[in-house]
Short mmCIF file of C-alpha atoms and ligand atoms in Angstrom, two decimals:
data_model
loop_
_atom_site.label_atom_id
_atom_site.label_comp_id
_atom_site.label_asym_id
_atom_site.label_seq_id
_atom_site.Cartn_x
_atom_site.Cartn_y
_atom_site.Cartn_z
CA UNK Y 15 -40.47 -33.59 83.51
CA UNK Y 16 -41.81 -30.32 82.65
CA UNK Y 17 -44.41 -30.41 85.39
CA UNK Y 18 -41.21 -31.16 87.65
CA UNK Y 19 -39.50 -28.09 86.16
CA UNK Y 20 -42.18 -25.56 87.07
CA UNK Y 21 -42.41 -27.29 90.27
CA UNK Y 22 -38.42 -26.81 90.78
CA UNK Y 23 -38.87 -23.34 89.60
CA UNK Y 24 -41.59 -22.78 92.67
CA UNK Y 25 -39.69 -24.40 95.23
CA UNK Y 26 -36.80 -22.05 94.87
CA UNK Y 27 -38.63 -18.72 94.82
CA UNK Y 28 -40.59 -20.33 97.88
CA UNK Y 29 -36.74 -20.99 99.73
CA UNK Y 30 -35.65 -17.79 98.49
CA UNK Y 31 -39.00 -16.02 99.74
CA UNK Y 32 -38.67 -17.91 103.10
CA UNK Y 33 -35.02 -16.27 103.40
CA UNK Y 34 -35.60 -12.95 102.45
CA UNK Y 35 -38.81 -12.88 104.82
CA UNK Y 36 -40.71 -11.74 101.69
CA UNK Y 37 -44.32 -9.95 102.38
CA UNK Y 38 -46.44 -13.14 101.90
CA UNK Y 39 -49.09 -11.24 99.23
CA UNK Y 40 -45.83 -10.41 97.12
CA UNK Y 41 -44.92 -13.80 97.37
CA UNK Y 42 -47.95 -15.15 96.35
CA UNK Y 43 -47.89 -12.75 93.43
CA UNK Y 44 -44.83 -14.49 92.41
CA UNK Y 45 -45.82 -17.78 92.10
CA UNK Y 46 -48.54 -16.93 89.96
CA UNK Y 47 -48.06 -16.22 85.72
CA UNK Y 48 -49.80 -12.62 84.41
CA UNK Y 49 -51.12 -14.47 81.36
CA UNK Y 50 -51.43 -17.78 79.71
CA UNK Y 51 -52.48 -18.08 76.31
CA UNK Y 52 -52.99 -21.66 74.95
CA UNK Y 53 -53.89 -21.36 71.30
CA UNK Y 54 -54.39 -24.02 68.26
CA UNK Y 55 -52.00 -23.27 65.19
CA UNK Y 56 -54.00 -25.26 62.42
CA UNK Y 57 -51.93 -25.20 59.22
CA UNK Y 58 -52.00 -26.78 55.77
CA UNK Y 59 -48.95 -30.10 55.50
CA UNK Y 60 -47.33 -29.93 51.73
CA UNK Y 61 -49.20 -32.52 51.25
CA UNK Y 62 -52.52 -30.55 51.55
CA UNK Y 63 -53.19 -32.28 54.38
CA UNK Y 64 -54.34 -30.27 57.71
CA UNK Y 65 -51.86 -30.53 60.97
CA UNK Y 66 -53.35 -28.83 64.37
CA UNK Y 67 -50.20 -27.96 67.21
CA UNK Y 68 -50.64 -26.72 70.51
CA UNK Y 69 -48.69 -23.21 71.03
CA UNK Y 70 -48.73 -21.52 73.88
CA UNK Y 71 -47.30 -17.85 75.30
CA UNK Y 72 -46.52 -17.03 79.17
CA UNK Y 73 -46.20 -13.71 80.79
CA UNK Y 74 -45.08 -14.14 84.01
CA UNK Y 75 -44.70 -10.18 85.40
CA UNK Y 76 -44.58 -7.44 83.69
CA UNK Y 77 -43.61 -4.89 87.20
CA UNK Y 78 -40.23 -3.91 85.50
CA UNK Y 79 -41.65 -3.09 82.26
CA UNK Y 80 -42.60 -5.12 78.99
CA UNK Y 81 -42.10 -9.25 79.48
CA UNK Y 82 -39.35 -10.80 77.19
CA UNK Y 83 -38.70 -14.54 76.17
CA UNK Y 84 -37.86 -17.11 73.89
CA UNK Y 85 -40.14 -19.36 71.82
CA UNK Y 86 -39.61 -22.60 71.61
CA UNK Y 87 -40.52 -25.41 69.06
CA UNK Y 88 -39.80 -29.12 70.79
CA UNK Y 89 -42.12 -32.21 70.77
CA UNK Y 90 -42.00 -31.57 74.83
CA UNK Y 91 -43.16 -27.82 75.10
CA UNK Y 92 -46.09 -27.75 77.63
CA UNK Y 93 -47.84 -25.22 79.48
CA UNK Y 94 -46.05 -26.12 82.59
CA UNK Y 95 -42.51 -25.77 81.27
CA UNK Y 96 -43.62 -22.72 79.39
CA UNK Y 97 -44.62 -20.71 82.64
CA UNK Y 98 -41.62 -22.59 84.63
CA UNK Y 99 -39.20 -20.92 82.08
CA UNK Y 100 -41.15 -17.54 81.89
CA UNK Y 101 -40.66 -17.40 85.59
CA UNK Y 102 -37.10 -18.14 84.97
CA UNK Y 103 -37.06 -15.14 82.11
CA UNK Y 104 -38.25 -12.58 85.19
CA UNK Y 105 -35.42 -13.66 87.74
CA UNK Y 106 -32.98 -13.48 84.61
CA UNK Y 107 -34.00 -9.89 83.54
CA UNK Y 108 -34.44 -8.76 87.16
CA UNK Y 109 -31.38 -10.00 88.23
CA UNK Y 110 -29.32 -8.28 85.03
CA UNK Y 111 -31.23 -4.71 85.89
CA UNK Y 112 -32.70 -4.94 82.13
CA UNK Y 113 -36.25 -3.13 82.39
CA UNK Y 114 -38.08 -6.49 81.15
CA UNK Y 115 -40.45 -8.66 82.51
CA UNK Y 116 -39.62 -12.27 82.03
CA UNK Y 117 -42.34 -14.79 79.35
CA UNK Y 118 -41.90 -17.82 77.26
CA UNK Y 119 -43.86 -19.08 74.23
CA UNK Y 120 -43.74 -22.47 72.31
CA UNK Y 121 -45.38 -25.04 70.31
CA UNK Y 122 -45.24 -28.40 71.13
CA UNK Y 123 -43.95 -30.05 67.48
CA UNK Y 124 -40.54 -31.21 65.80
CA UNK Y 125 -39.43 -28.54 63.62
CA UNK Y 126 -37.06 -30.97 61.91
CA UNK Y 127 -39.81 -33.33 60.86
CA UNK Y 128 -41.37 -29.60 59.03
CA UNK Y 129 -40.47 -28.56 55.68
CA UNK Y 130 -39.22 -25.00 55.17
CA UNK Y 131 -42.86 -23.97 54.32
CA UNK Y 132 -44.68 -26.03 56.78
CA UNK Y 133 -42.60 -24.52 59.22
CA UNK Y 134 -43.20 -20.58 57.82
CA UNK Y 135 -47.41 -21.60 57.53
CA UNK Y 136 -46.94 -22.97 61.21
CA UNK Y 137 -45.02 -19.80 62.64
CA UNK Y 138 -47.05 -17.55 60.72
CA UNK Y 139 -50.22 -18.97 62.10
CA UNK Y 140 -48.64 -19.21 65.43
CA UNK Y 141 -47.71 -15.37 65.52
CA UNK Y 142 -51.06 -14.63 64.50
CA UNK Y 143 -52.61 -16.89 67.48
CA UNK Y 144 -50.38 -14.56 70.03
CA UNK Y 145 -50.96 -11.40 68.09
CA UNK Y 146 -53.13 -9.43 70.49
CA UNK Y 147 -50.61 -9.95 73.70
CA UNK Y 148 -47.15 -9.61 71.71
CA UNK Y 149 -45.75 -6.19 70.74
CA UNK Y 150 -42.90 -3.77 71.39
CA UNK Y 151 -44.39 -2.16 74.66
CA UNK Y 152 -46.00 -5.34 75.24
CA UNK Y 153 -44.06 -8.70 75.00
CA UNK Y 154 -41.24 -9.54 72.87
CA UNK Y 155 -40.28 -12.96 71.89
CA UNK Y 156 -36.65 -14.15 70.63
CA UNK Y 157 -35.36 -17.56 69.63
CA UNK Y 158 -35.20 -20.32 72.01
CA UNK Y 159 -34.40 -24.38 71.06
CA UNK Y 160 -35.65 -25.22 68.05
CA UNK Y 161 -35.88 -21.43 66.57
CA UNK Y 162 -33.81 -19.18 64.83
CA UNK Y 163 -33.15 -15.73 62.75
CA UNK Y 164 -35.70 -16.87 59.96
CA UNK Y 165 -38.20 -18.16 62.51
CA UNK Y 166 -38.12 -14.49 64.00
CA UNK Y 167 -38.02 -12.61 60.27
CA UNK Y 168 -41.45 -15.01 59.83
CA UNK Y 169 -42.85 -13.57 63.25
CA UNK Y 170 -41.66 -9.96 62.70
CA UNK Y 171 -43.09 -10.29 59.05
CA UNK Y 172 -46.67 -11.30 60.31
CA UNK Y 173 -47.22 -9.39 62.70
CA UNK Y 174 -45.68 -6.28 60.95
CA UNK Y 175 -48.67 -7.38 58.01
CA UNK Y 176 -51.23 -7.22 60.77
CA UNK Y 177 -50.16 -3.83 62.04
CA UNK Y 178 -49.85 -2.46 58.29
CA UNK Y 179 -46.51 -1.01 58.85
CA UNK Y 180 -42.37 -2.45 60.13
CA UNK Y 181 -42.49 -3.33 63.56
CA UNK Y 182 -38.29 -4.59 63.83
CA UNK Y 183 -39.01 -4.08 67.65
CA UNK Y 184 -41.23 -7.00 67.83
CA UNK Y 185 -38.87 -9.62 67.99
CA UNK Y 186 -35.29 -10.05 68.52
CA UNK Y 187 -32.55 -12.31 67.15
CA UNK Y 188 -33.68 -11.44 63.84
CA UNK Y 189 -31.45 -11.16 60.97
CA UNK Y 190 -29.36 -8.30 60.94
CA UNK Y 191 -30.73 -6.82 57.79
CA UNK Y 192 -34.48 -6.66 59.57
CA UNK Y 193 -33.24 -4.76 62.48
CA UNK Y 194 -31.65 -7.42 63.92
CA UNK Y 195 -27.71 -6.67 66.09
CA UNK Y 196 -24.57 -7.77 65.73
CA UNK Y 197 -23.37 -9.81 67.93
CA UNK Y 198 -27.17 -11.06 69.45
CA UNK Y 199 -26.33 -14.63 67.22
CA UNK Y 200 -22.96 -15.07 69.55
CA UNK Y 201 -24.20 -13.56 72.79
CA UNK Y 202 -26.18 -16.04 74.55
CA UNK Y 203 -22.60 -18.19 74.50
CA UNK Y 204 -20.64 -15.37 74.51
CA UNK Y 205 -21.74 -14.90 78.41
CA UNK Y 206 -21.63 -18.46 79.52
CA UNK Y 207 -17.67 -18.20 78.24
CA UNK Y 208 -17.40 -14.86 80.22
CA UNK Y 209 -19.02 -16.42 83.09
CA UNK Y 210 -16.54 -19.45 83.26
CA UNK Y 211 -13.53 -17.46 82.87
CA UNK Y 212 -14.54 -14.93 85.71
CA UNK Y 213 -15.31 -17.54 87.77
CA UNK Y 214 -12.15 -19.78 87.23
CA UNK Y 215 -10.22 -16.34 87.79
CA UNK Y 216 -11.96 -16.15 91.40
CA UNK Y 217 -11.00 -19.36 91.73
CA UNK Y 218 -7.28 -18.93 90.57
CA UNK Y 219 -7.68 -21.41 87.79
CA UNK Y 220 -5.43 -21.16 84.28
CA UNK Y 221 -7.39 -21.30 81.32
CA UNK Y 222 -5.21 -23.08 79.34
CA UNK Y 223 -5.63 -26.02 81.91
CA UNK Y 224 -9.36 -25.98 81.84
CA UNK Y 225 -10.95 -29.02 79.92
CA UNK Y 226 -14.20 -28.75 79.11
CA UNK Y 227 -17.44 -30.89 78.23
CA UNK Y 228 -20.69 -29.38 76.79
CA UNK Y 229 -23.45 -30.73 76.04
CA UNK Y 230 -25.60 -29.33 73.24
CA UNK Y 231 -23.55 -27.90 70.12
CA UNK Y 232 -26.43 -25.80 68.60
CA UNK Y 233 -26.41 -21.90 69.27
CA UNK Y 234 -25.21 -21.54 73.21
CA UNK Y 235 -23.30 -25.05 73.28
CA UNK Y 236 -21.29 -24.51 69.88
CA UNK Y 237 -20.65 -20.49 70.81
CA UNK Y 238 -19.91 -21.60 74.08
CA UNK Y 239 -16.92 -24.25 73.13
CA UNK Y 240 -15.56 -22.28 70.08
CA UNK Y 241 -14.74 -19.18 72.42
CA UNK Y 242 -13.81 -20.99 75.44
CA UNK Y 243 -11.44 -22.89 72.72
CA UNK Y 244 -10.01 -19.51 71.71
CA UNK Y 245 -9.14 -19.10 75.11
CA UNK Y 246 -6.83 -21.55 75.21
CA UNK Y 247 -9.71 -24.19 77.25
CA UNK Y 248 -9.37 -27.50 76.08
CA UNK Y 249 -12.76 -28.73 74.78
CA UNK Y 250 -12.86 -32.57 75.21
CA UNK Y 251 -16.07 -33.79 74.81
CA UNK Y 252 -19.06 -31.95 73.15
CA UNK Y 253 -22.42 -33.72 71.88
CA UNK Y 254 -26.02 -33.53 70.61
CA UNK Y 255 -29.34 -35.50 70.60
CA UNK Y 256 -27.56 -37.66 68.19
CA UNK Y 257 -24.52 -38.34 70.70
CA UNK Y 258 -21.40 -36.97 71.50
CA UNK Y 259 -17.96 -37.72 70.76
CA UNK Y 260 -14.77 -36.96 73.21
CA UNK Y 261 -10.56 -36.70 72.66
CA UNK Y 262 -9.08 -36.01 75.51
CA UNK Y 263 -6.36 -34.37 73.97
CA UNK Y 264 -9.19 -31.01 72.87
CA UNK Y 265 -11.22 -31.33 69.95
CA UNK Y 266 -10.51 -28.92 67.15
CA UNK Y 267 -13.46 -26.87 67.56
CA UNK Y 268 -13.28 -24.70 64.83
CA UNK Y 269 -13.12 -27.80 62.55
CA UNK Y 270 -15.81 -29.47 64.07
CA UNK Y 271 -17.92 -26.69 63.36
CA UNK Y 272 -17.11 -26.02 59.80
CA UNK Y 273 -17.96 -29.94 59.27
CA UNK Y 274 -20.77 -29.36 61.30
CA UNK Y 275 -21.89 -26.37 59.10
CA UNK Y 276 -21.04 -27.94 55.98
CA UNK Y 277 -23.42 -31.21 56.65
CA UNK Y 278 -26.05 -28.83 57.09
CA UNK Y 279 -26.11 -30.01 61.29
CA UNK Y 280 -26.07 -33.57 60.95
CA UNK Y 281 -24.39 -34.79 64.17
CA UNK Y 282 -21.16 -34.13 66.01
CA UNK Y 283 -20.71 -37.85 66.54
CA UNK Y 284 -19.53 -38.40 63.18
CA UNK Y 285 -16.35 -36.52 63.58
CA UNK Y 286 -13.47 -38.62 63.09
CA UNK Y 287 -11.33 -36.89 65.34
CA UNK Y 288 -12.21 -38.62 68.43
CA UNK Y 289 -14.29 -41.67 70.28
CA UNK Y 290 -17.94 -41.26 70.55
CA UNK Y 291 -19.55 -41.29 73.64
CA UNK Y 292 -23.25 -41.04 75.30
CA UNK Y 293 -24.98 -38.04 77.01
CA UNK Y 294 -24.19 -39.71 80.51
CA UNK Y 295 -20.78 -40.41 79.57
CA UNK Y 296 -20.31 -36.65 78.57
CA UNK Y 297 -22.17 -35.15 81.39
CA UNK Y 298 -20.14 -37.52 84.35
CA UNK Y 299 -16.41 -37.03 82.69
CA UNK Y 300 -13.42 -36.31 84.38
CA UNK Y 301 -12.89 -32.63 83.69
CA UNK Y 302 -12.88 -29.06 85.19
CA UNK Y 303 -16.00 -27.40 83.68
CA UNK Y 304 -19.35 -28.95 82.16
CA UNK Y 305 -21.99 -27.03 80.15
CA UNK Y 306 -25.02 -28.38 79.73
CA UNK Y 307 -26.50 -26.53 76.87
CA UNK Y 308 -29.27 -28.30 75.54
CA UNK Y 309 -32.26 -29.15 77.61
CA UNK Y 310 -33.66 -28.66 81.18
CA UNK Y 311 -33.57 -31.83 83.78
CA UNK Y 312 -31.00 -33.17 82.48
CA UNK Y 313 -28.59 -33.17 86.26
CA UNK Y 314 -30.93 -35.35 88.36
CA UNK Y 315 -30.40 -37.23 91.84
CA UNK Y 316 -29.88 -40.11 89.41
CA UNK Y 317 -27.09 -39.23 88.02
CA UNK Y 318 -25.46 -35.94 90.09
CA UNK Y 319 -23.17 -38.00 92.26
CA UNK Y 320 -21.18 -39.08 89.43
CA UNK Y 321 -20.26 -36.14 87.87
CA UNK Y 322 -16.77 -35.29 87.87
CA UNK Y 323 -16.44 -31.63 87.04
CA UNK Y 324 -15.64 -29.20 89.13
CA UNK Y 325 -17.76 -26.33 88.16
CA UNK Y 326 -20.90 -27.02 85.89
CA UNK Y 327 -22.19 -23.36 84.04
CA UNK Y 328 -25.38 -23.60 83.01
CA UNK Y 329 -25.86 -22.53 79.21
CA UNK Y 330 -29.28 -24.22 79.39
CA UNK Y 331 -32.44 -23.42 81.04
CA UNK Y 332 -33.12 -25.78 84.51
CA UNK Y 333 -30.69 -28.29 83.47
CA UNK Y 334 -29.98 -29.18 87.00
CA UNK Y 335 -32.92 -30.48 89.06
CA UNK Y 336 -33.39 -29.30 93.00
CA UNK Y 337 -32.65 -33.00 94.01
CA UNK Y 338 -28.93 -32.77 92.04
CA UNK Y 339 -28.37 -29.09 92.95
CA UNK Y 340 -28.28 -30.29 96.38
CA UNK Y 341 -26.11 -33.23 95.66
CA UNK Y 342 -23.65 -30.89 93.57
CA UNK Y 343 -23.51 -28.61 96.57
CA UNK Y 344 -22.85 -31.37 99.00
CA UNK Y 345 -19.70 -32.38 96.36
CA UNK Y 346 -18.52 -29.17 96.43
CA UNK Y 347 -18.95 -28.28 92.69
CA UNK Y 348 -19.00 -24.79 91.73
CA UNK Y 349 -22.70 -24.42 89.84
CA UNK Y 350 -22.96 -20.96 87.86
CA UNK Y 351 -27.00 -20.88 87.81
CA UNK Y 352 -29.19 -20.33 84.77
CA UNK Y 353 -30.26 -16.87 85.35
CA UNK Y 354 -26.62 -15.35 85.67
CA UNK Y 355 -24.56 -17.83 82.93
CA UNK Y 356 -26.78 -17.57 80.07
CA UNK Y 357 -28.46 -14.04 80.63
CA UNK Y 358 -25.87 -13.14 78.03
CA UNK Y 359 -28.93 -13.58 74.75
CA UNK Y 360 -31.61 -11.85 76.54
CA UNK Y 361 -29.24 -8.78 77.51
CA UNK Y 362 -28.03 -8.10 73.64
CA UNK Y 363 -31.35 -8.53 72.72
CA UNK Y 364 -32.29 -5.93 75.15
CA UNK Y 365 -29.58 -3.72 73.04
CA UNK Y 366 -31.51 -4.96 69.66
CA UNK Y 367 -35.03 -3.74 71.02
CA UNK Y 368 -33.40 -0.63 71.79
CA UNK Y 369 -31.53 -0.26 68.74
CA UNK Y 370 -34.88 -1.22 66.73
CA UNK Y 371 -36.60 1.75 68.79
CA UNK Y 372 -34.19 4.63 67.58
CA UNK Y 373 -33.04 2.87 64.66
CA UNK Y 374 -29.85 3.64 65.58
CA UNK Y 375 -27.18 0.74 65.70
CA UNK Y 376 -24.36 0.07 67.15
CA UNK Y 377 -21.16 -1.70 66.32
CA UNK Y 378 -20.10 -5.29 67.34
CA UNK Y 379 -17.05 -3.94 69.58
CA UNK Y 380 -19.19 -1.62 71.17
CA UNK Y 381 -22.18 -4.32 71.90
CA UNK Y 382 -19.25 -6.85 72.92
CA UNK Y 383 -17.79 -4.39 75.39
CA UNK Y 384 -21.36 -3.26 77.10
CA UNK Y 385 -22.43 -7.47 77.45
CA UNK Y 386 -19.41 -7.70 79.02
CA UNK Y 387 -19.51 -4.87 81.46
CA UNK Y 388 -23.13 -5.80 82.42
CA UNK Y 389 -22.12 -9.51 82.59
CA UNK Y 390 -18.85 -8.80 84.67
CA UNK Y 391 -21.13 -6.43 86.90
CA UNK Y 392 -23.73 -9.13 87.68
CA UNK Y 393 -21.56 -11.74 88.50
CA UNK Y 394 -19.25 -9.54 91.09
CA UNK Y 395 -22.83 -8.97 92.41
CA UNK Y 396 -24.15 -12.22 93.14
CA UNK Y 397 -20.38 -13.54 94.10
CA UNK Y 398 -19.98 -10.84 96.50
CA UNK Y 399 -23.90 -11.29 98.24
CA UNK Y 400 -22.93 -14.92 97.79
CA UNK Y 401 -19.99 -14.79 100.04
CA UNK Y 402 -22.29 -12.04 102.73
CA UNK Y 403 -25.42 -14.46 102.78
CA UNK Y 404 -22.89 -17.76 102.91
CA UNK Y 405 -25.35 -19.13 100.09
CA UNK Y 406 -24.30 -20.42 97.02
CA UNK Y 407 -24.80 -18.49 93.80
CA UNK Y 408 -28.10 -19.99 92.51
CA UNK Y 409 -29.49 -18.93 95.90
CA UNK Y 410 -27.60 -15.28 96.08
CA UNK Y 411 -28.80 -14.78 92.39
CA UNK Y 412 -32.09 -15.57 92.90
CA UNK Y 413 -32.22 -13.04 96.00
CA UNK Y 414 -31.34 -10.16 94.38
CA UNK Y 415 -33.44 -11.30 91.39
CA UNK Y 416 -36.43 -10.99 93.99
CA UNK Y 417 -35.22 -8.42 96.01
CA UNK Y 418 -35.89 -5.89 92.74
CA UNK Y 419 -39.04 -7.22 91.79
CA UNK Y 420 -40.33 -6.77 95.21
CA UNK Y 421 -39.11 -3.33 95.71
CA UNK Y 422 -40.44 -2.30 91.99
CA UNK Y 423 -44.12 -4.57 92.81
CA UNK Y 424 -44.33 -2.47 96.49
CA UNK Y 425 -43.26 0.53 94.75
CA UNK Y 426 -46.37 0.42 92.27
CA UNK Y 427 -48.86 -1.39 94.51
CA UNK Y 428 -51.79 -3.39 93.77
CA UNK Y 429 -54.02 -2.55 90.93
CA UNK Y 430 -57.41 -1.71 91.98
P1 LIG N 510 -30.57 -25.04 69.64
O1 LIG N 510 -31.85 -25.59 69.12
O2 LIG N 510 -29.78 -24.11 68.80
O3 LIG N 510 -29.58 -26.24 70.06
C1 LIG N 510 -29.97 -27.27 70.91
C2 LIG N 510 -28.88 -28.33 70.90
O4 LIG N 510 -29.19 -29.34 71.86
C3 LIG N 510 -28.73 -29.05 69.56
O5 LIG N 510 -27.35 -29.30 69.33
C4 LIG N 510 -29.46 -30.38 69.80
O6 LIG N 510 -28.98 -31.42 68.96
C5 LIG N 510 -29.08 -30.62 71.24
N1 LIG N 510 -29.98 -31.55 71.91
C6 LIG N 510 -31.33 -31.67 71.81
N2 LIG N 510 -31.76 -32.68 72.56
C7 LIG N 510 -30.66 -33.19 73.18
C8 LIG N 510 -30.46 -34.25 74.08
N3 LIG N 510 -31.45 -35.00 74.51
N4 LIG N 510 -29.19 -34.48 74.49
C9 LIG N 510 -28.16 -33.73 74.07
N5 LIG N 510 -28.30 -32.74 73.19
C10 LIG N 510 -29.53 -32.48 72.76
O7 LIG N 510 -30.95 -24.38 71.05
P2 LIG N 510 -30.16 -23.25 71.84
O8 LIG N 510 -30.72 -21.94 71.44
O9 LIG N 510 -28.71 -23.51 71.77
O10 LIG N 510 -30.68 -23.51 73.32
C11 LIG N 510 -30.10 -24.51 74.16
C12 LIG N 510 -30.51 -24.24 75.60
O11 LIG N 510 -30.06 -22.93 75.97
C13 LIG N 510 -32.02 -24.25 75.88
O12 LIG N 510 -32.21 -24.77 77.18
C14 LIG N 510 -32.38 -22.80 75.85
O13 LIG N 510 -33.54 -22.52 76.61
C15 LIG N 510 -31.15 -22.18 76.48
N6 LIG N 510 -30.95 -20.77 76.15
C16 LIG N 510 -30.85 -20.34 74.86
C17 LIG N 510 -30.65 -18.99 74.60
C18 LIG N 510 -30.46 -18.46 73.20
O14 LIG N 510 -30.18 -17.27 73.06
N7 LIG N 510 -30.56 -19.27 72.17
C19 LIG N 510 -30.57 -18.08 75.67
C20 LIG N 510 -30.66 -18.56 76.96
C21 LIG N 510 -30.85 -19.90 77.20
#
């Protein structure tokens, strides 16, 4: 799967370089990660035992300035899926005009078989592991699946101990009181719900006809459906690794969340309000928009031709597999690609780096407002150059994605 993800990930730059004629060396360039680091994190169990994990950190290109990227803690993190989603991180930041290089890190564990501490000894050791190639000019990691605020305040924490003074630029998605913004928890779902709606408006679609199934209710699926709810979109179906669980008459979002909340996670499936149902049933039901916002690969040839929806926005990373985009495209479904629907986390946490550089921060309207502006702006963008090429948006965002990098790579040449 994840060797199939950074070979998806290839295939399209290769299509897209093929397209835009791209200068072969620049292509080549392209293909190819900056920097892999694959490092060890031993650290001690609770019950003094010792546990070794594989981590790993990707920088994929730096030609736009420092690289930027999630880390991510899943039993499936590899190297392969760590460079295929770095790559992903460049296109993303490229394609948003955010002056970021795109990387990923990760360790392959399951951070819900960790305790609290094991999990703060692993990330600690972790951050130390990736020390010398992480900084604020350098590399900057954020949450990803399986992280969060604390996991961040750990990272931000160790490697402010190493430098001997704060370093709040480090990271981002921290808490707010460490430097961390408003709005950065919301934003990642915040733009897939922006996305949709522009989109439906191009399309002349109502909101308050719009059902909806997402997949994934942790930080982009569960932002996602709560706003698109407040819209007026009627949120059928949602669901996690547990399951899912579907009323076609809307789920009460808000509820399900404070249930949710209150169970400390436990599963969406439980909620009484409606029938369960399976990850295939969720992700091939009748409806006008799915969001698949949990993991990559999850749209395959196996199961594209039965889905139903009629526009799919992807809140996760590579949830749709070459094979299936083609079958999608061939079906006529509207598919709002990776790199434009969820750009909406690594743009606020562009405003957090900044804000962590001046110590100067802004308010939640004012962050709102400028993700939405840049958002709005990006997706006129690759609609419009959609419509001139007579590709589809994956393709016309992946273009200008590489357009930029290869004016800013010929711009400062090769290195000797
Ligand atoms: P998260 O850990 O907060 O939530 C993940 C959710 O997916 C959980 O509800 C989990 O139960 C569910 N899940 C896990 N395995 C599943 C399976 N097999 N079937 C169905 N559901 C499953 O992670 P997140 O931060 O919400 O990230 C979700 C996706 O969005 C990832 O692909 C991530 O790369 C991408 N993404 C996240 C951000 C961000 O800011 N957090 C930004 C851009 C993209």
């Amino acid at each position: 799967m994840s060797a199939g993800m950074l070979e998806a990930v290839i295939t399209q730059l290769d299509r897209v370089a093929e397209r835009l004629r791209l200068d072969p060396g620049l292509h080549k360039r392209l293909r190819h990660a900056d920097r892999s680091l694959v490092v060890s994190v031993p650290f001690e169990t609770d019950d003094g035992r010792m546990e070794v994990f594989q981590g790993y950190r990707v920088q994929h290109d730096n030609a736009l300035g420092p690289t930027k990227g999630g880390v991510r803690y899943h039993p499936e993190v590899t190297l392969e899926e760590t460079t295929a989603l770095a790559m992903l991180m460049t296109w993303k930041c490229a394609l948003m005009g955010l002056p970021y290089g795109g990387a990923k890190g990760g360790v392959r564990c399951d951070p819900q078989q960790l305790s609290r501490r094991e999990l703060e000894r692993m990330t600690r050791r972790y951050t130390a592991e990736i020390f010398l190639i992480i900084g604020p000019e350098y590399d900057i990691p954020a949450p990803d699946m399986g992280t969060d605020e604390q996991i961040m305040a750990w990272m931000m924490d160790t490697y402010s101990m190493h430098r001997g003074m704060t370093v709040p630029g480090v990271v981002t998605g921290k808490p707010i009181l460490l430097g961390g913004s408003l709005g950065r928890r919301e934003a990642t779902g915040r733009g897939v719900s922006y996305m949709v709606l522009e989109a439906a408006k191009k399309r002349g679609w109502h909101f308050k006809e719009l059902t909806v199934a997402v997949q994934g209710f942790g930080n982009v699926g569960s932002v996602t459906a709560r706003l698109l709810a407040e819209e007026g979109c009627r949120v059928i179906a949602v669901s996690d690794r547990k399951g899912g669980i579907y009323n076609p008459k809307g789920l009460d979002i808000a509820r399900l969340l404070l249930e949710y909340q209150e169970k400390g996670g436990g599963t969406v499936s439980n909620y009484r309000e409606g029938d369960r149902l399976t990850q295939q049933e969720l992700l091939t039901l009748d409806c006008d928009v799915l969001i698949p916002a949990a993991l990559g690969g999850q749209l395959t040839a196996a199961n594209a031709s039965a889905v139903r929806a009629r526009m799919i926005a992807e809140g996760a990373n590579a949830p749709i597999t070459p094979d299936a985009d083609e079958i999608l495209r061939e079906k006529k479904i509207l598919v709002l690609p990776d790199i434009l629907a969820n750009a909406g986390g690594v743009t606020v946490s562009y405003f957090e780096w900044v804000q962590d550089l001046q110590f100067y921060f802004w308010n939640e309207r004012e962050i709102n407002a400028r993700l939405k502006e840049i958002m709005t702006a990006a997706f006129n963008h690759v609609w419009d150059y959609a419509d001139e090429e007579g590709v589809d948006l994956r393709t016309a965002a992946l273009m200008l994605a590489v357009k930029r990098l290869a004016e800013a790579k010929g711009l400062r040449g090769l290195y000797p």
